[in-house]
Amino acid sequence: MLCYRDGDAAAFDALYGRHRGGVYRYFLRQCRDAAIAEELFQDVWMNLVRARASYAIQAKFSTYLYRLAHNRLVDYYRQRRLPMVSYGEEDCDVLDTIPDERELPADLELDLKQQAARLMSLIAELPEAQREAFLMQQEGGLTIEEIASATGVTRETAKSRLRYALAKLRQGMVPWR
Amino acid sequence: MALNEHKSGGAERDPLLERVYAETGREEPRAELDQAIRAAARREVRARPRALGARLRTWRLPISIAAVVVLSVSLVTLVREEAVDRLEEGFSPRMPEPGIPAAPPFGDAKLKASERAGSPVRTPAPAARALPAPATEQAQRARRRDVPASIGGKRAEPFHAEIREQGADAAEESALEQPAPAGEAAREAPPQGAARAPVPSMQYAPAENEQDLAGPRMLKKSERSLTNGKIATLLQELDKAPPQAWLEKMEALRRQGQNDEADELLAEFRRRFPDHPVPVRKGGPAN
């Protein structure tokens, strides 16, 4: 990013190629709408391009990029007046939000693709904040500290969100384990 | 197993979940979107190739280092030049004026030789009285010690030696041009140095021993006594007299109550016979 800031256009191509898929899926799985995901995705990259001159190293580039993505997503929720479920609050009881195991077909012989589909549905049912923490970890490769920095919360909050998300997903995937 | 790790407070990662997640769809943005974004990025770079601030940030450190180096070198050069100038200024006011013979510095053998030949006793110049010559030389030596070796050793020392040579030559010429008046007449006559135009401060009264040079106070007394007619007469009488005659004369003066004259005579006696013991007089400090 420093190279791009200093005028190297090819450096942007490298950065974009490395992060385009992760950021796009982050939006897609949060919004569950490809058109909206593309719009948000484009906004984020354009914001990055416009802000290149003022870029200064404060964290890893991926942290910086996902902070832009998080901010854009919050703006999107605010514009659409969508309820930001469990943003800034934690689940007290993980079991309340975990899908009921009894709904799963017990006799179904599931391959990996089916497991993936099941996991996607479980991710979609996660609260936004927990889903965001999980997606940042999986798509962006961010650590707990980086997730905390990108989402503007404390490390403990980010850790808690991630742990809740993983607990729910594991619990939902128990029949396939 | 991973679940157990999680329950026990282990890592916030689950390899199994990650493996399954990797099998989920790897959706990517459309190629048109990619091209649009990349084109916008290139346009941005072309429109503003590089911010001035960014360019300055890049050169900030090298420029700072260069500035520090240039300033340091300039400062060192300036200080060295000023030291040399100060050293030269320290000598220049004491340079012998053209046409006026300068006495050689303290300890010069040629001067001693000419004095022994009978050259008149010179009183120190006003500047020399204010700062006796040896002290001046000491100060110059001390100043030379402060100057870097390259300056003090290569530049100042030859300069100083040149002055010494000039002074010695001038003294020699002076001794040749003005033959020393012999005996009493020489001592009665006013010192030539006092009658002359201002003598450069490098000059000072040549003396036979260091006591005279180090003690301008005594020279002053001698000067006063020489201007005193009565003392001058006494000195004429005692010029070639042995020390005992001086002592007897002093004793006689004291008996007559002429203590001032006796003191003046004692001062001159001390000057002429520094190693001769002076008997302690009853009721008085000496003789």
Coordinates of C-alpha atoms in Angstrom, one line a residue:
Chain A
M1 CA 0.0 0.0 0.0
L2 CA 2.9 2.3 0.7
C3 CA 4.2 1.7 -2.9
Y4 CA 0.7 2.5 -4.2
R5 CA 0.6 5.6 -2.1
D6 CA 3.9 6.7 -3.6
G7 CA 2.6 6.2 -7.1
D8 CA 3.1 2.6 -8.0
A9 CA -0.1 1.5 -9.8
A10 CA 1.1 -2.1 -10.1
A11 CA 1.2 -2.4 -6.3
F12 CA -2.5 -1.8 -6.2
D13 CA -3.1 -4.6 -8.6
A14 CA -1.2 -6.9 -6.3
L15 CA -3.1 -5.8 -3.2
Y16 CA -6.4 -6.1 -5.0
G17 CA -5.7 -9.5 -6.3
R18 CA -4.8 -10.7 -2.9
H19 CA -7.8 -9.4 -1.0
R20 CA -10.6 -9.0 -3.5
G21 CA -12.2 -12.5 -2.9
G22 CA -12.1 -12.3 0.8
V23 CA -13.6 -8.8 1.0
Y24 CA -16.3 -9.7 -1.5
R25 CA -17.3 -12.8 0.4
Y26 CA -17.3 -10.9 3.6
F27 CA -20.0 -8.6 2.2
L28 CA -21.8 -11.3 0.4
R29 CA -22.2 -13.4 3.5
Q30 CA -23.2 -10.5 5.6
C31 CA -25.8 -9.1 3.2
R32 CA -26.7 -12.3 1.4
D33 CA -27.3 -10.2 -1.7
A34 CA -24.8 -10.2 -4.6
A35 CA -25.8 -6.8 -5.9
I36 CA -25.5 -5.1 -2.5
A37 CA -22.2 -7.0 -1.9
E38 CA -20.8 -5.7 -5.1
E39 CA -21.9 -2.1 -4.3
L40 CA -20.3 -2.2 -0.9
F41 CA -17.2 -3.9 -2.2
Q42 CA -16.7 -1.3 -4.9
D43 CA -17.2 1.5 -2.4
V44 CA -14.6 0.1 -0.1
W45 CA -12.0 -0.1 -2.8
M46 CA -12.8 3.3 -4.1
N47 CA -12.5 4.7 -0.6
L48 CA -9.1 3.1 -0.4
V49 CA -8.0 4.5 -3.7
R50 CA -9.1 8.0 -2.8
A51 CA -7.5 7.8 0.6
R52 CA -4.1 6.6 -0.7
A53 CA -2.3 9.9 -0.2
S54 CA -3.1 9.9 3.5
Y55 CA -2.4 6.3 4.2
A56 CA 0.0 5.7 7.1
I57 CA 1.0 2.4 8.6
Q58 CA -0.9 1.9 11.7
A59 CA -1.7 -1.8 11.4
K60 CA -1.5 -4.6 8.9
F61 CA -3.0 -3.7 5.6
S62 CA -5.6 -6.4 5.9
T63 CA -6.7 -4.9 9.2
Y64 CA -7.0 -1.5 7.6
L65 CA -8.9 -3.0 4.7
Y66 CA -11.4 -4.8 6.9
R67 CA -11.8 -1.8 9.0
L68 CA -13.0 0.1 5.9
A69 CA -15.3 -2.8 5.1
H70 CA -16.7 -2.9 8.6
N71 CA -17.4 0.8 8.5
R72 CA -19.0 0.6 5.1
L73 CA -21.2 -2.2 6.3
V74 CA -22.3 -0.3 9.4
D75 CA -23.1 2.6 7.2
Y76 CA -25.2 0.3 5.0
Y77 CA -27.2 -0.9 8.0
R78 CA -27.7 2.6 9.1
Q79 CA -28.9 3.8 5.7
R80 CA -31.3 1.0 5.3
R81 CA -32.4 1.3 8.9
L82 CA -31.8 -2.4 9.3
P83 CA -31.6 -3.8 12.8
M84 CA -28.1 -4.6 13.7
V85 CA -28.7 -7.7 15.6
S86 CA -26.5 -8.3 18.6
Y87 CA -24.1 -5.6 17.5
G88 CA -22.3 -4.5 20.6
E89 CA -24.0 -7.1 22.8
E90 CA -23.2 -10.6 23.5
D91 CA -25.3 -13.7 23.7
C92 CA -25.9 -14.8 27.2
D93 CA -26.9 -18.3 26.3
V94 CA -25.3 -19.9 23.3
L95 CA -27.8 -22.7 23.2
D96 CA -30.7 -20.2 22.5
T97 CA -29.3 -19.4 19.1
I98 CA -27.9 -22.7 18.0
P99 CA -30.0 -24.6 15.5
D100 CA -31.8 -27.6 16.9
E101 CA -29.9 -30.8 16.2
R102 CA -33.1 -32.7 15.8
E103 CA -34.0 -30.7 12.7
L104 CA -31.0 -32.3 10.9
P105 CA -31.6 -35.5 9.0
A106 CA -29.9 -38.1 11.0
D107 CA -29.8 -40.8 8.4
L108 CA -28.5 -38.6 5.7
E109 CA -25.2 -39.6 4.3
L110 CA -23.5 -36.3 3.9
D111 CA -20.4 -35.6 2.0
L112 CA -18.2 -32.6 2.4
K113 CA -20.3 -30.4 0.1
Q114 CA -23.3 -31.1 2.2
Q115 CA -21.3 -30.2 5.3
A116 CA -20.3 -27.0 3.6
A117 CA -23.9 -26.2 2.8
R118 CA -24.9 -26.9 6.4
L119 CA -22.1 -24.7 7.6
M120 CA -23.2 -21.8 5.4
S121 CA -26.7 -22.0 6.8
L122 CA -25.3 -22.0 10.3
I123 CA -23.1 -18.9 9.5
A124 CA -26.2 -17.2 8.1
E125 CA -28.0 -17.7 11.3
L126 CA -25.2 -16.2 13.4
P127 CA -25.7 -12.8 14.9
E128 CA -24.0 -10.1 12.7
A129 CA -21.2 -9.3 15.1
Q130 CA -20.3 -13.0 15.6
R131 CA -20.6 -13.7 11.9
E132 CA -18.4 -10.7 11.2
A133 CA -15.8 -12.0 13.6
F134 CA -15.9 -15.4 12.1
L135 CA -15.7 -14.1 8.5
M136 CA -12.8 -11.8 9.3
Q137 CA -10.9 -14.7 10.7
Q138 CA -11.7 -17.0 7.8
E139 CA -11.6 -14.6 4.8
G140 CA -9.1 -12.0 6.0
G141 CA -6.9 -14.3 8.2
L142 CA -7.2 -11.7 11.0
T143 CA -6.2 -12.5 14.6
I144 CA -8.4 -11.7 17.6
E145 CA -6.4 -8.5 18.1
E146 CA -6.8 -7.5 14.5
I147 CA -10.5 -8.3 14.5
A148 CA -10.8 -6.1 17.6
S149 CA -9.0 -3.3 15.8
A150 CA -11.0 -3.6 12.6
T151 CA -14.3 -3.6 14.4
G152 CA -13.4 -1.0 17.0
V153 CA -14.0 -3.2 20.1
T154 CA -11.8 -4.5 22.8
R155 CA -9.8 -7.6 22.4
E156 CA -12.0 -9.4 25.0
T157 CA -15.2 -8.5 23.1
A158 CA -13.7 -9.7 19.8
K159 CA -12.6 -12.9 21.5
S160 CA -15.9 -13.5 23.0
R161 CA -17.7 -12.9 19.7
L162 CA -15.5 -15.3 17.9
R163 CA -15.8 -17.9 20.6
Y164 CA -19.6 -17.7 20.6
A165 CA -19.6 -18.0 16.8
L166 CA -17.3 -21.0 16.8
A167 CA -19.3 -22.7 19.6
K168 CA -22.5 -22.3 17.7
L169 CA -21.0 -23.6 14.5
R170 CA -19.4 -26.6 16.2
Q171 CA -22.6 -27.4 17.9
G172 CA -24.5 -27.2 14.7
M173 CA -22.0 -29.5 13.0
V174 CA -22.0 -32.1 15.7
P175 CA -23.9 -34.7 13.7
W176 CA -21.2 -34.6 11.0
R177 CA -18.3 -35.1 13.4
Chain B
M1 CA -11.7 -33.0 19.9
A2 CA -11.7 -29.4 18.7
L3 CA -14.8 -28.8 20.7
N4 CA -13.1 -30.1 23.8
E5 CA -10.2 -27.7 23.1
H6 CA -12.7 -24.9 22.9
K7 CA -14.4 -25.8 26.1
S8 CA -11.1 -25.9 27.9
G9 CA -10.4 -22.4 26.7
G10 CA -8.0 -23.4 23.9
A11 CA -7.5 -21.7 20.6
E12 CA -10.2 -19.8 18.8
R13 CA -9.7 -21.8 15.7
D14 CA -11.2 -25.0 14.6
P15 CA -9.4 -27.0 11.8
L16 CA -12.4 -29.0 11.0
L17 CA -14.6 -26.0 10.6
E18 CA -12.0 -24.3 8.5
R19 CA -11.7 -27.3 6.2
V20 CA -15.5 -27.4 5.7
Y21 CA -15.6 -23.6 5.3
A22 CA -13.0 -23.9 2.5
E23 CA -15.5 -26.2 0.7
T24 CA -18.1 -23.5 0.6
G25 CA -18.5 -21.4 -2.4
R26 CA -15.5 -19.3 -3.4
E27 CA -17.6 -16.5 -4.9
E28 CA -15.7 -13.7 -6.4
P29 CA -16.6 -10.3 -7.8
R30 CA -17.4 -10.0 -11.5
A31 CA -14.5 -9.3 -13.8
E32 CA -16.1 -6.0 -15.0
L33 CA -16.1 -4.8 -11.4
D34 CA -12.5 -5.8 -11.1
Q35 CA -11.6 -3.9 -14.2
A36 CA -13.5 -0.8 -13.1
I37 CA -11.8 -0.7 -9.7
R38 CA -8.3 -1.3 -11.2
A39 CA -8.9 1.4 -13.8
A40 CA -10.1 3.8 -11.1
A41 CA -6.9 3.1 -9.1
R42 CA -4.7 3.8 -12.1
R43 CA -6.5 7.0 -12.9
E44 CA -6.0 8.1 -9.4
V45 CA -2.3 7.6 -9.7
R46 CA -2.1 9.4 -13.0
A47 CA -4.2 12.3 -11.8
R48 CA -2.1 12.8 -8.7
P49 CA 1.2 11.0 -9.4
R50 CA 2.5 11.5 -6.0
A51 CA 1.6 13.8 -3.3
L52 CA 4.2 16.4 -2.3
G53 CA 3.9 15.4 1.3
A54 CA 4.8 11.8 0.4
R55 CA 7.8 12.9 -1.6
L56 CA 9.0 15.0 1.3
R57 CA 8.4 12.2 3.7
T58 CA 10.7 10.0 1.5
W59 CA 13.5 12.6 1.5
R60 CA 13.0 13.8 5.1
L61 CA 15.7 11.6 6.7
P62 CA 18.4 12.0 4.0
I63 CA 17.9 15.8 4.0
S64 CA 18.0 15.9 7.8
I65 CA 21.3 14.0 7.9
A66 CA 22.8 16.1 5.2
A67 CA 21.8 19.3 7.0
V68 CA 23.3 18.1 10.2
V69 CA 26.6 17.2 8.5
V70 CA 26.8 20.5 6.7
L71 CA 26.1 22.5 9.8
S72 CA 28.6 20.6 11.9
V73 CA 31.4 21.0 9.3
S74 CA 30.6 24.7 8.9
L75 CA 30.6 25.2 12.7
V76 CA 33.9 23.4 13.1
T77 CA 35.5 25.4 10.3
L78 CA 34.2 28.6 11.7
V79 CA 35.5 27.9 15.2
R80 CA 38.9 27.0 13.9
E81 CA 39.2 30.1 11.8
E82 CA 38.1 32.2 14.7
A83 CA 40.7 30.6 16.9
V84 CA 43.4 31.4 14.4
D85 CA 42.1 35.0 14.1
R86 CA 42.0 35.4 17.8
L87 CA 45.5 34.1 18.1
E88 CA 46.8 36.5 15.5
E89 CA 44.9 39.4 17.0
G90 CA 46.6 38.5 20.3
F91 CA 49.9 39.1 18.7
S92 CA 49.2 42.0 16.4
P93 CA 48.8 44.8 19.0
R94 CA 52.2 43.9 20.4
M95 CA 53.9 44.0 17.0
P96 CA 56.8 46.3 17.0
E97 CA 55.9 49.5 15.2
P98 CA 58.0 50.2 12.1
G99 CA 61.0 52.4 12.9
I100 CA 61.0 51.7 16.6
P101 CA 63.4 49.2 17.7
A102 CA 61.9 46.5 19.8
A103 CA 63.6 44.8 22.7
P104 CA 64.0 41.1 22.5
P105 CA 61.8 39.0 24.7
F106 CA 62.7 37.8 28.1
G107 CA 65.7 35.6 28.4
D108 CA 67.2 36.6 25.1
A109 CA 71.0 36.1 25.2
K110 CA 71.7 39.0 22.8
L111 CA 69.9 41.5 25.0
K112 CA 71.7 40.4 28.1
A113 CA 75.0 40.8 26.2
S114 CA 74.1 44.3 25.1
E115 CA 73.0 45.2 28.6
R116 CA 76.2 43.9 30.1
A117 CA 77.9 46.2 27.6
G118 CA 76.3 49.1 29.4
S119 CA 73.1 49.9 27.6
P120 CA 70.8 52.2 29.5
V121 CA 68.2 50.7 31.8
R122 CA 64.8 51.0 30.1
T123 CA 61.7 51.3 32.0
P124 CA 58.8 49.2 30.8
A125 CA 56.3 50.7 28.4
P126 CA 52.9 51.5 29.9
A127 CA 51.3 48.5 28.3
A128 CA 54.1 46.3 29.5
R129 CA 53.6 47.6 33.0
A130 CA 50.0 46.8 33.0
L131 CA 50.8 43.2 31.9
P132 CA 54.3 42.1 32.6
A133 CA 56.0 40.5 29.7
P134 CA 56.4 37.0 31.2
A135 CA 52.7 37.0 32.1
T136 CA 51.9 38.0 28.6
E137 CA 53.9 35.2 27.3
Q138 CA 52.3 32.8 29.7
A139 CA 48.9 33.9 28.5
Q140 CA 50.0 33.4 25.0
R141 CA 51.3 30.0 25.8
A142 CA 48.0 29.1 27.4
R143 CA 46.1 30.4 24.5
R144 CA 48.3 28.3 22.2
R145 CA 47.5 25.2 24.3
D146 CA 43.8 25.9 23.6
V147 CA 44.3 26.1 19.9
P148 CA 44.3 22.7 18.0
A149 CA 47.7 21.3 17.4
S150 CA 47.5 21.9 13.7
I151 CA 47.0 25.6 14.3
G152 CA 49.2 26.2 17.3
G153 CA 51.9 24.0 16.0
K154 CA 52.0 24.9 12.4
R155 CA 50.9 28.5 12.2
A156 CA 51.2 30.2 15.5
E157 CA 54.7 29.0 16.5
P158 CA 56.5 30.2 13.4
F159 CA 54.7 33.5 13.7
H160 CA 55.8 33.8 17.3
A161 CA 59.4 32.8 16.4
E162 CA 59.4 35.5 13.7
I163 CA 58.4 38.1 16.2
R164 CA 61.2 37.0 18.5
E165 CA 63.7 37.2 15.7
Q166 CA 62.5 40.7 14.8
G167 CA 62.7 41.8 18.4
A168 CA 66.2 40.4 18.8
D169 CA 67.4 42.1 15.6
A170 CA 65.9 45.4 16.6
A171 CA 67.5 45.2 20.0
E172 CA 70.8 44.5 18.4
E173 CA 70.4 47.5 16.1
S174 CA 69.4 49.6 19.0
A175 CA 72.5 48.7 21.0
L176 CA 74.7 49.5 18.0
E177 CA 73.0 52.8 17.2
Q178 CA 72.9 54.1 20.7
P179 CA 76.2 53.3 22.4
A180 CA 75.6 52.8 26.1
P181 CA 76.6 55.8 28.2
A182 CA 79.1 54.5 30.7
G183 CA 78.9 54.7 34.4
E184 CA 77.1 57.3 36.5
A185 CA 76.0 59.4 33.5
A186 CA 74.0 56.5 32.3
R187 CA 72.2 56.1 35.5
E188 CA 71.5 59.8 36.0
A189 CA 70.1 60.3 32.6
P190 CA 66.4 59.7 32.2
P191 CA 65.6 56.4 30.7
Q192 CA 65.4 56.6 27.0
G193 CA 62.4 54.3 26.8
A194 CA 60.4 56.8 28.9
A195 CA 61.3 59.7 26.7
R196 CA 60.4 58.0 23.6
A197 CA 57.2 57.6 21.7
P198 CA 55.0 54.9 23.0
V199 CA 56.9 51.7 23.0
P200 CA 55.1 48.6 21.7
S201 CA 53.9 46.4 24.4
M202 CA 56.1 43.6 23.3
Q203 CA 59.0 45.6 24.8
Y204 CA 59.8 45.5 28.4
A205 CA 62.7 46.5 30.5
P206 CA 65.6 44.2 30.1
A207 CA 67.0 43.1 33.5
E208 CA 69.8 41.0 34.8
N209 CA 67.6 38.7 36.7
E210 CA 64.1 37.5 36.9
Q211 CA 63.5 39.4 40.2
D212 CA 63.6 42.7 38.3
L213 CA 61.4 41.4 35.5
A214 CA 58.9 40.0 37.8
G215 CA 58.7 43.1 40.0
P216 CA 57.6 46.1 38.2
R217 CA 56.9 47.7 41.6
M218 CA 60.6 47.8 42.3
L219 CA 61.4 49.3 39.0
K220 CA 58.9 52.0 39.7
K221 CA 60.7 52.8 43.0
S222 CA 64.0 52.9 41.3
E223 CA 62.6 55.2 38.7
R224 CA 61.3 57.5 41.4
S225 CA 64.6 57.5 43.2
L226 CA 66.4 58.4 40.0
T227 CA 64.2 61.4 39.5
N228 CA 64.9 62.5 43.0
G229 CA 67.9 64.8 43.0
K230 CA 69.2 63.9 46.4
I231 CA 69.0 60.2 45.8
A232 CA 70.6 60.7 42.4
T233 CA 73.5 62.4 44.1
L234 CA 73.8 59.6 46.7
L235 CA 73.8 57.1 43.9
Q236 CA 76.5 59.0 42.1
E237 CA 78.6 58.8 45.3
L238 CA 78.0 55.1 45.9
D239 CA 78.1 54.0 42.3
K240 CA 81.4 52.1 42.6
A241 CA 81.4 51.8 46.3
P242 CA 81.4 48.4 47.9
P243 CA 78.3 47.0 49.6
Q244 CA 79.6 48.0 53.0
A245 CA 79.7 51.6 52.1
W246 CA 76.1 51.4 50.9
L247 CA 75.1 50.0 54.2
E248 CA 77.0 52.6 56.2
K249 CA 75.4 55.3 54.2
M250 CA 72.0 53.9 54.8
E251 CA 72.7 53.6 58.5
A252 CA 73.8 57.2 58.5
L253 CA 70.6 58.4 56.7
R254 CA 68.5 56.6 59.2
R255 CA 70.3 58.1 62.1
Q256 CA 69.6 61.5 60.6
G257 CA 65.9 60.6 60.3
Q258 CA 66.0 60.5 56.5
N259 CA 64.2 57.1 56.3
D260 CA 62.7 57.8 52.9
E261 CA 66.0 58.3 51.4
A262 CA 67.4 55.3 53.2
D263 CA 64.6 53.2 51.9
E264 CA 65.2 54.3 48.3
L265 CA 68.9 53.6 48.8
L266 CA 68.1 50.2 50.2
A267 CA 65.9 49.4 47.1
E268 CA 68.7 50.3 44.8
F269 CA 71.1 48.3 47.0
R270 CA 68.9 45.3 46.7
R271 CA 68.8 45.6 43.0
R272 CA 72.6 45.9 42.7
F273 CA 73.6 43.4 45.4
P274 CA 70.7 41.0 45.7
D275 CA 72.7 38.4 47.5
H276 CA 74.4 40.7 50.0
P277 CA 73.0 40.3 53.5
V278 CA 71.6 43.4 55.1
P279 CA 72.1 43.5 58.8
V280 CA 69.0 43.9 60.9
R281 CA 68.8 47.3 62.5
K282 CA 67.6 47.7 66.0
G283 CA 64.0 49.0 66.0
G284 CA 63.7 48.8 62.3
P285 CA 62.9 46.2 59.7
A286 CA 66.3 46.2 57.9
N287 CA 69.2 48.4 58.3

